[in-house]
């Protein structure tokens, strides 16, 4: 266990490293019947059909993809803080949009992120001291992937989840400006979860919003899209 700037993290080396604890989905990739996907009838087994790969194509070149192969826990800097990620973007594999369409993927993300949090911060977190929040929603959908996953993480860790503690002042994606809700978590140690990070501007905005209020923040991401 090491500590940089007061933020605990773990190595990728050694027999007890986090990567030894995480089981990837496997070497299978996407083979989706879009009509079935729209009906919500696909499972993880159906998405990751053995021996089938969704080919990379120019039309979807800008979409975030992850094949969950060669999973590596990474620790990355954004200005004044660190964030942890489990997976990296890939050339082939399902897009983030397709991943989010499968409810079972919420459990996949939650299991792995909860393991990472336990290894990084501790296995027994005091619910009076720790809480989890997520990035603000751009569109308030009933089935918001990041929020639903964060709720599952909170159950696994036994700490409260506070939804919608901050929100966008505008629709801009880069250097977004947030405002805080009237009711904020009483816990001063906040675990911030986001399903994907590209530029890191959203995480940085959350840091700039909550750190001056005396909160200690730890950032955890499912997929690093850069």
PDB file of C-alpha atoms in Angstrom:
ATOM      1  CA  UNK A   1       0.000   0.000   0.000  1.00  0.00           C
ATOM      2  CA  UNK A   2       1.365   3.404  -0.991  1.00  0.00           C
ATOM      3  CA  UNK A   3       0.143   6.912  -0.493  1.00  0.00           C
ATOM      4  CA  UNK A   4       0.638   9.875  -2.849  1.00  0.00           C
ATOM      5  CA  UNK A   5      -0.629  13.290  -1.788  1.00  0.00           C
ATOM      6  CA  UNK A   6      -2.686  11.648   0.936  1.00  0.00           C
ATOM      7  CA  UNK A   7      -4.579   9.409  -1.493  1.00  0.00           C
ATOM      8  CA  UNK A   8      -4.135   5.662  -0.960  1.00  0.00           C
ATOM      9  CA  UNK A   9      -3.660   3.321  -3.864  1.00  0.00           C
ATOM     10  CA  UNK A  10      -2.181  -0.086  -4.633  1.00  0.00           C
ATOM     11  CA  UNK A  11       0.435  -1.470  -6.977  1.00  0.00           C
ATOM     12  CA  UNK A  12      -0.261  -3.709  -9.946  1.00  0.00           C
ATOM     13  CA  UNK A  13       2.623  -5.901  -8.818  1.00  0.00           C
ATOM     14  CA  UNK A  14       2.641  -8.843  -6.443  1.00  0.00           C
ATOM     15  CA  UNK A  15       0.394 -11.863  -5.929  1.00  0.00           C
ATOM     16  CA  UNK A  16      -2.152  -9.880  -3.937  1.00  0.00           C
ATOM     17  CA  UNK A  17      -2.600  -7.029  -6.405  1.00  0.00           C
ATOM     18  CA  UNK A  18      -6.077  -5.950  -7.405  1.00  0.00           C
ATOM     19  CA  UNK A  19      -5.702  -7.296 -10.921  1.00  0.00           C
ATOM     20  CA  UNK A  20      -5.442 -10.796  -9.456  1.00  0.00           C
ATOM     21  CA  UNK A  21      -8.834 -10.247  -7.858  1.00  0.00           C
ATOM     22  CA  UNK A  22     -10.711  -9.016 -10.932  1.00  0.00           C
ATOM     23  CA  UNK A  23     -12.141 -11.500 -13.371  1.00  0.00           C
ATOM     24  CA  UNK A  24     -12.569 -10.104 -16.912  1.00  0.00           C
ATOM     25  CA  UNK A  25     -15.626 -10.891 -18.962  1.00  0.00           C
ATOM     26  CA  UNK A  26     -13.390 -12.959 -21.219  1.00  0.00           C
ATOM     27  CA  UNK A  27     -11.971 -12.916 -24.731  1.00  0.00           C
ATOM     28  CA  UNK A  28     -15.399 -12.749 -26.274  1.00  0.00           C
ATOM     29  CA  UNK A  29     -16.817  -9.707 -27.895  1.00  0.00           C
ATOM     30  CA  UNK A  30     -20.004  -8.235 -29.216  1.00  0.00           C
ATOM     31  CA  UNK A  31     -22.516 -10.079 -31.370  1.00  0.00           C
ATOM     32  CA  UNK A  32     -25.738  -8.163 -30.940  1.00  0.00           C
ATOM     33  CA  UNK A  33     -29.141  -8.446 -32.554  1.00  0.00           C
ATOM     34  CA  UNK A  34     -30.157  -4.798 -32.260  1.00  0.00           C
ATOM     35  CA  UNK A  35     -33.867  -5.598 -32.310  1.00  0.00           C
ATOM     36  CA  UNK A  36     -33.416  -7.896 -29.343  1.00  0.00           C
ATOM     37  CA  UNK A  37     -31.282  -5.279 -27.580  1.00  0.00           C
ATOM     38  CA  UNK A  38     -34.020  -2.680 -27.976  1.00  0.00           C
ATOM     39  CA  UNK A  39     -36.477  -5.086 -26.341  1.00  0.00           C
ATOM     40  CA  UNK A  40     -34.133  -5.467 -23.392  1.00  0.00           C
ATOM     41  CA  UNK A  41     -33.851  -9.233 -23.812  1.00  0.00           C
ATOM     42  CA  UNK A  42     -30.092  -9.559 -24.120  1.00  0.00           C
ATOM     43  CA  UNK A  43     -27.911 -10.889 -21.327  1.00  0.00           C
ATOM     44  CA  UNK A  44     -24.157 -10.642 -20.833  1.00  0.00           C
ATOM     45  CA  UNK A  45     -23.774 -14.176 -22.212  1.00  0.00           C
ATOM     46  CA  UNK A  46     -25.595 -13.164 -25.385  1.00  0.00           C
ATOM     47  CA  UNK A  47     -23.525 -10.001 -25.805  1.00  0.00           C
ATOM     48  CA  UNK A  48     -20.165 -11.667 -25.355  1.00  0.00           C
ATOM     49  CA  UNK A  49     -20.737 -14.597 -27.695  1.00  0.00           C
ATOM     50  CA  UNK A  50     -17.673 -16.815 -27.923  1.00  0.00           C
ATOM     51  CA  UNK A  51     -15.585 -16.404 -31.034  1.00  0.00           C
ATOM     52  CA  UNK A  52     -17.539 -13.425 -32.344  1.00  0.00           C
ATOM     53  CA  UNK A  53     -16.149  -9.928 -32.602  1.00  0.00           C
ATOM     54  CA  UNK A  54     -17.840  -6.724 -33.572  1.00  0.00           C
ATOM     55  CA  UNK A  55     -15.550  -5.201 -36.186  1.00  0.00           C
ATOM     56  CA  UNK A  56     -14.201  -1.729 -35.876  1.00  0.00           C
ATOM     57  CA  UNK A  57     -15.687   0.524 -38.543  1.00  0.00           C
ATOM     58  CA  UNK A  58     -15.240   4.147 -39.517  1.00  0.00           C
ATOM     59  CA  UNK A  59     -18.839   5.071 -38.785  1.00  0.00           C
ATOM     60  CA  UNK A  60     -18.375   4.235 -35.095  1.00  0.00           C
ATOM     61  CA  UNK A  61     -14.737   5.272 -34.847  1.00  0.00           C
ATOM     62  CA  UNK A  62     -15.452   8.049 -32.374  1.00  0.00           C
ATOM     63  CA  UNK A  63     -17.525   5.914 -30.019  1.00  0.00           C
ATOM     64  CA  UNK A  64     -16.077   4.714 -26.725  1.00  0.00           C
ATOM     65  CA  UNK A  65     -15.478   0.959 -26.801  1.00  0.00           C
ATOM     66  CA  UNK A  66     -14.303  -1.576 -24.262  1.00  0.00           C
ATOM     67  CA  UNK A  67     -13.709  -5.305 -24.790  1.00  0.00           C
ATOM     68  CA  UNK A  68     -12.820  -5.988 -21.122  1.00  0.00           C
ATOM     69  CA  UNK A  69      -9.685  -7.847 -22.240  1.00  0.00           C
ATOM     70  CA  UNK A  70      -6.282  -7.277 -20.606  1.00  0.00           C
ATOM     71  CA  UNK A  71      -7.979  -5.463 -17.770  1.00  0.00           C
ATOM     72  CA  UNK A  72      -5.529  -3.309 -15.847  1.00  0.00           C
ATOM     73  CA  UNK A  73      -6.117  -1.188 -12.817  1.00  0.00           C
ATOM     74  CA  UNK A  74      -4.679   2.243 -13.538  1.00  0.00           C
ATOM     75  CA  UNK A  75      -4.050   5.365 -11.467  1.00  0.00           C
ATOM     76  CA  UNK A  76      -4.016   8.667 -13.328  1.00  0.00           C
ATOM     77  CA  UNK A  77      -3.424  12.328 -12.492  1.00  0.00           C
ATOM     78  CA  UNK A  78      -5.840  15.152 -13.190  1.00  0.00           C
ATOM     79  CA  UNK A  79      -4.195  18.377 -12.038  1.00  0.00           C
ATOM     80  CA  UNK A  80      -4.348  18.190  -8.229  1.00  0.00           C
ATOM     81  CA  UNK A  81      -5.755  14.708  -7.649  1.00  0.00           C
ATOM     82  CA  UNK A  82      -5.703  11.076  -8.738  1.00  0.00           C
ATOM     83  CA  UNK A  83      -8.388   8.787 -10.046  1.00  0.00           C
ATOM     84  CA  UNK A  84      -8.528   4.997 -10.303  1.00  0.00           C
ATOM     85  CA  UNK A  85      -9.821   3.157 -13.367  1.00  0.00           C
ATOM     86  CA  UNK A  86     -10.368  -0.547 -14.013  1.00  0.00           C
ATOM     87  CA  UNK A  87     -10.696  -0.857 -17.782  1.00  0.00           C
ATOM     88  CA  UNK A  88      -9.305   0.956 -20.825  1.00  0.00           C
ATOM     89  CA  UNK A  89     -10.888   1.798 -24.143  1.00  0.00           C
ATOM     90  CA  UNK A  90     -10.280  -0.663 -26.983  1.00  0.00           C
ATOM     91  CA  UNK A  91     -10.416  -0.730 -30.753  1.00  0.00           C
ATOM     92  CA  UNK A  92     -12.955  -3.538 -30.872  1.00  0.00           C
ATOM     93  CA  UNK A  93     -15.769  -4.472 -28.560  1.00  0.00           C
ATOM     94  CA  UNK A  94     -19.131  -3.052 -27.551  1.00  0.00           C
ATOM     95  CA  UNK A  95     -19.639   0.674 -27.419  1.00  0.00           C
ATOM     96  CA  UNK A  96     -20.446   2.342 -24.134  1.00  0.00           C
ATOM     97  CA  UNK A  97     -23.977   2.906 -25.411  1.00  0.00           C
ATOM     98  CA  UNK A  98     -24.361  -0.823 -26.004  1.00  0.00           C
ATOM     99  CA  UNK A  99     -22.819  -1.682 -22.627  1.00  0.00           C
ATOM    100  CA  UNK A 100     -25.238   0.636 -20.844  1.00  0.00           C
ATOM    101  CA  UNK A 101     -28.201  -1.035 -22.555  1.00  0.00           C
ATOM    102  CA  UNK A 102     -27.614  -4.265 -20.619  1.00  0.00           C
ATOM    103  CA  UNK A 103     -28.817  -4.187 -16.987  1.00  0.00           C
ATOM    104  CA  UNK A 104     -26.419  -6.997 -15.998  1.00  0.00           C
ATOM    105  CA  UNK A 105     -23.512  -4.689 -16.784  1.00  0.00           C
ATOM    106  CA  UNK A 106     -24.431  -2.548 -13.772  1.00  0.00           C
ATOM    107  CA  UNK A 107     -23.582  -5.511 -11.561  1.00  0.00           C
ATOM    108  CA  UNK A 108     -20.363  -6.155 -13.493  1.00  0.00           C
ATOM    109  CA  UNK A 109     -19.171  -2.589 -12.959  1.00  0.00           C
ATOM    110  CA  UNK A 110     -20.364  -2.468  -9.344  1.00  0.00           C
ATOM    111  CA  UNK A 111     -18.607  -5.719  -8.371  1.00  0.00           C
ATOM    112  CA  UNK A 112     -15.266  -4.630  -9.778  1.00  0.00           C
ATOM    113  CA  UNK A 113     -15.408  -1.048  -8.539  1.00  0.00           C
ATOM    114  CA  UNK A 114     -16.413  -2.191  -5.036  1.00  0.00           C
ATOM    115  CA  UNK A 115     -13.401  -4.537  -4.967  1.00  0.00           C
ATOM    116  CA  UNK A 116     -11.146  -1.702  -6.068  1.00  0.00           C
ATOM    117  CA  UNK A 117     -12.521   0.660  -3.421  1.00  0.00           C
ATOM    118  CA  UNK A 118     -12.062  -1.923  -0.671  1.00  0.00           C
ATOM    119  CA  UNK A 119      -8.477  -2.535  -1.752  1.00  0.00           C
ATOM    120  CA  UNK A 120      -7.693   1.168  -2.056  1.00  0.00           C
ATOM    121  CA  UNK A 121      -9.509   2.677   0.922  1.00  0.00           C
ATOM    122  CA  UNK A 122     -10.529  -0.187   3.225  1.00  0.00           C
ATOM    123  CA  UNK A 123     -12.844  -3.155   3.500  1.00  0.00           C
ATOM    124  CA  UNK A 124     -14.971  -1.775   6.332  1.00  0.00           C
ATOM    125  CA  UNK A 125     -16.024   1.796   5.637  1.00  0.00           C
ATOM    126  CA  UNK A 126     -17.948   3.680   8.302  1.00  0.00           C
ATOM    127  CA  UNK A 127     -21.281   4.807   6.788  1.00  0.00           C
ATOM    128  CA  UNK A 128     -21.198   7.816   9.088  1.00  0.00           C
ATOM    129  CA  UNK A 129     -17.894   8.897   7.575  1.00  0.00           C
ATOM    130  CA  UNK A 130     -18.127   7.718   3.937  1.00  0.00           C
ATOM    131  CA  UNK A 131     -20.697   8.172   1.171  1.00  0.00           C
ATOM    132  CA  UNK A 132     -20.758   7.706  -2.597  1.00  0.00           C
ATOM    133  CA  UNK A 133     -21.864  10.187  -5.230  1.00  0.00           C
ATOM    134  CA  UNK A 134     -21.704  10.180  -9.014  1.00  0.00           C
ATOM    135  CA  UNK A 135     -21.232  12.647 -11.824  1.00  0.00           C
ATOM    136  CA  UNK A 136     -24.220  14.890 -12.547  1.00  0.00           C
ATOM    137  CA  UNK A 137     -26.678  13.649 -15.134  1.00  0.00           C
ATOM    138  CA  UNK A 138     -26.843  15.408 -18.462  1.00  0.00           C
ATOM    139  CA  UNK A 139     -30.322  14.023 -18.994  1.00  0.00           C
ATOM    140  CA  UNK A 140     -32.436  12.813 -16.084  1.00  0.00           C
ATOM    141  CA  UNK A 141     -33.400   9.393 -17.290  1.00  0.00           C
ATOM    142  CA  UNK A 142     -35.075   6.839 -15.075  1.00  0.00           C
ATOM    143  CA  UNK A 143     -32.410   4.274 -15.990  1.00  0.00           C
ATOM    144  CA  UNK A 144     -29.211   6.271 -15.631  1.00  0.00           C
ATOM    145  CA  UNK A 145     -26.343   3.780 -15.820  1.00  0.00           C
ATOM    146  CA  UNK A 146     -23.898   5.630 -13.567  1.00  0.00           C
ATOM    147  CA  UNK A 147     -26.518   6.309 -10.882  1.00  0.00           C
ATOM    148  CA  UNK A 148     -27.875   2.762 -10.883  1.00  0.00           C
ATOM    149  CA  UNK A 149     -24.347   1.361 -10.712  1.00  0.00           C
ATOM    150  CA  UNK A 150     -23.377   3.739  -7.894  1.00  0.00           C
ATOM    151  CA  UNK A 151     -26.442   2.602  -5.955  1.00  0.00           C
ATOM    152  CA  UNK A 152     -25.270  -1.014  -6.282  1.00  0.00           C
ATOM    153  CA  UNK A 153     -21.752  -0.050  -5.182  1.00  0.00           C
ATOM    154  CA  UNK A 154     -23.185   1.633  -2.090  1.00  0.00           C
ATOM    155  CA  UNK A 155     -25.073  -1.559  -1.197  1.00  0.00           C
ATOM    156  CA  UNK A 156     -21.934  -3.663  -1.567  1.00  0.00           C
ATOM    157  CA  UNK A 157     -19.879  -1.271   0.564  1.00  0.00           C
ATOM    158  CA  UNK A 158     -22.599  -0.568   3.118  1.00  0.00           C
ATOM    159  CA  UNK A 159     -22.382   3.197   2.729  1.00  0.00           C
ATOM    160  CA  UNK A 160     -25.078   5.673   1.610  1.00  0.00           C
ATOM    161  CA  UNK A 161     -25.467   6.881  -1.964  1.00  0.00           C
ATOM    162  CA  UNK A 162     -26.461  10.498  -2.543  1.00  0.00           C
ATOM    163  CA  UNK A 163     -27.932  11.091  -5.971  1.00  0.00           C
ATOM    164  CA  UNK A 164     -28.053  14.473  -7.693  1.00  0.00           C
ATOM    165  CA  UNK A 165     -25.822  16.331  -5.230  1.00  0.00           C
ATOM    166  CA  UNK A 166     -24.659  18.524  -8.088  1.00  0.00           C
ATOM    167  CA  UNK A 167     -26.048  19.436 -11.487  1.00  0.00           C
ATOM    168  CA  UNK A 168     -25.052  21.163 -14.704  1.00  0.00           C
ATOM    169  CA  UNK A 169     -25.529  24.886 -15.149  1.00  0.00           C
ATOM    170  CA  UNK A 170     -25.193  24.471 -18.915  1.00  0.00           C
ATOM    171  CA  UNK A 171     -25.006  21.769 -21.559  1.00  0.00           C
ATOM    172  CA  UNK A 172     -21.342  22.289 -22.379  1.00  0.00           C
ATOM    173  CA  UNK A 173     -19.131  19.227 -21.948  1.00  0.00           C
ATOM    174  CA  UNK A 174     -15.707  20.848 -21.652  1.00  0.00           C
ATOM    175  CA  UNK A 175     -15.013  22.932 -18.535  1.00  0.00           C
ATOM    176  CA  UNK A 176     -18.553  22.318 -17.361  1.00  0.00           C
ATOM    177  CA  UNK A 177     -19.836  24.449 -14.517  1.00  0.00           C
ATOM    178  CA  UNK A 178     -21.796  22.728 -11.746  1.00  0.00           C
ATOM    179  CA  UNK A 179     -23.978  23.863  -8.888  1.00  0.00           C
ATOM    180  CA  UNK A 180     -24.591  21.972  -5.648  1.00  0.00           C
ATOM    181  CA  UNK A 181     -27.926  20.783  -4.351  1.00  0.00           C
ATOM    182  CA  UNK A 182     -29.463  22.307  -1.241  1.00  0.00           C
ATOM    183  CA  UNK A 183     -29.023  19.068   0.704  1.00  0.00           C
ATOM    184  CA  UNK A 184     -25.452  17.723   0.787  1.00  0.00           C
ATOM    185  CA  UNK A 185     -23.989  14.562   2.360  1.00  0.00           C
ATOM    186  CA  UNK A 186     -23.039  14.957   6.032  1.00  0.00           C
ATOM    187  CA  UNK A 187     -20.182  12.507   5.455  1.00  0.00           C
ATOM    188  CA  UNK A 188     -16.954  14.340   4.671  1.00  0.00           C
ATOM    189  CA  UNK A 189     -15.316  11.436   2.784  1.00  0.00           C
ATOM    190  CA  UNK A 190     -16.928  11.169  -0.653  1.00  0.00           C
ATOM    191  CA  UNK A 191     -16.296   8.380  -3.143  1.00  0.00           C
ATOM    192  CA  UNK A 192     -17.018   9.730  -6.627  1.00  0.00           C
ATOM    193  CA  UNK A 193     -17.954   7.147  -9.273  1.00  0.00           C
ATOM    194  CA  UNK A 194     -18.272   7.679 -13.011  1.00  0.00           C
ATOM    195  CA  UNK A 195     -18.700   4.973 -15.609  1.00  0.00           C
ATOM    196  CA  UNK A 196     -16.293   6.550 -18.101  1.00  0.00           C
ATOM    197  CA  UNK A 197     -13.754   9.368 -18.235  1.00  0.00           C
ATOM    198  CA  UNK A 198     -12.317  10.938 -21.382  1.00  0.00           C
ATOM    199  CA  UNK A 199     -10.839  14.359 -20.693  1.00  0.00           C
ATOM    200  CA  UNK A 200     -11.424  14.310 -16.948  1.00  0.00           C
ATOM    201  CA  UNK A 201     -13.134  17.704 -17.017  1.00  0.00           C
ATOM    202  CA  UNK A 202     -16.226  16.405 -15.199  1.00  0.00           C
ATOM    203  CA  UNK A 203     -14.168  14.892 -12.374  1.00  0.00           C
ATOM    204  CA  UNK A 204     -12.133  18.071 -12.143  1.00  0.00           C
ATOM    205  CA  UNK A 205     -15.307  20.165 -11.889  1.00  0.00           C
ATOM    206  CA  UNK A 206     -16.572  17.945  -9.067  1.00  0.00           C
ATOM    207  CA  UNK A 207     -13.236  18.301  -7.281  1.00  0.00           C
ATOM    208  CA  UNK A 208     -13.286  22.095  -7.635  1.00  0.00           C
ATOM    209  CA  UNK A 209     -16.835  22.177  -6.308  1.00  0.00           C
ATOM    210  CA  UNK A 210     -16.535  19.940  -3.237  1.00  0.00           C
ATOM    211  CA  UNK A 211     -12.893  20.213  -2.124  1.00  0.00           C
ATOM    212  CA  UNK A 212     -13.220  23.880  -1.039  1.00  0.00           C
ATOM    213  CA  UNK A 213     -16.166  22.827   1.164  1.00  0.00           C
ATOM    214  CA  UNK A 214     -13.917  20.533   3.184  1.00  0.00           C
ATOM    215  CA  UNK A 215     -14.785  17.227   1.539  1.00  0.00           C
ATOM    216  CA  UNK A 216     -12.176  14.511   0.992  1.00  0.00           C
ATOM    217  CA  UNK A 217     -12.740  12.987  -2.441  1.00  0.00           C
ATOM    218  CA  UNK A 218     -11.639   9.661  -3.945  1.00  0.00           C
ATOM    219  CA  UNK A 219     -12.399   9.100  -7.643  1.00  0.00           C
ATOM    220  CA  UNK A 220     -13.156   5.738  -9.262  1.00  0.00           C
ATOM    221  CA  UNK A 221     -13.917   5.138 -12.934  1.00  0.00           C
ATOM    222  CA  UNK A 222     -15.054   2.088 -14.866  1.00  0.00           C
ATOM    223  CA  UNK A 223     -13.510   2.839 -18.278  1.00  0.00           C
ATOM    224  CA  UNK A 224     -10.698   5.236 -19.168  1.00  0.00           C
ATOM    225  CA  UNK A 225     -11.564   6.436 -22.663  1.00  0.00           C
ATOM    226  CA  UNK A 226      -8.208   7.913 -23.658  1.00  0.00           C
TER     227      UNK A 226
END
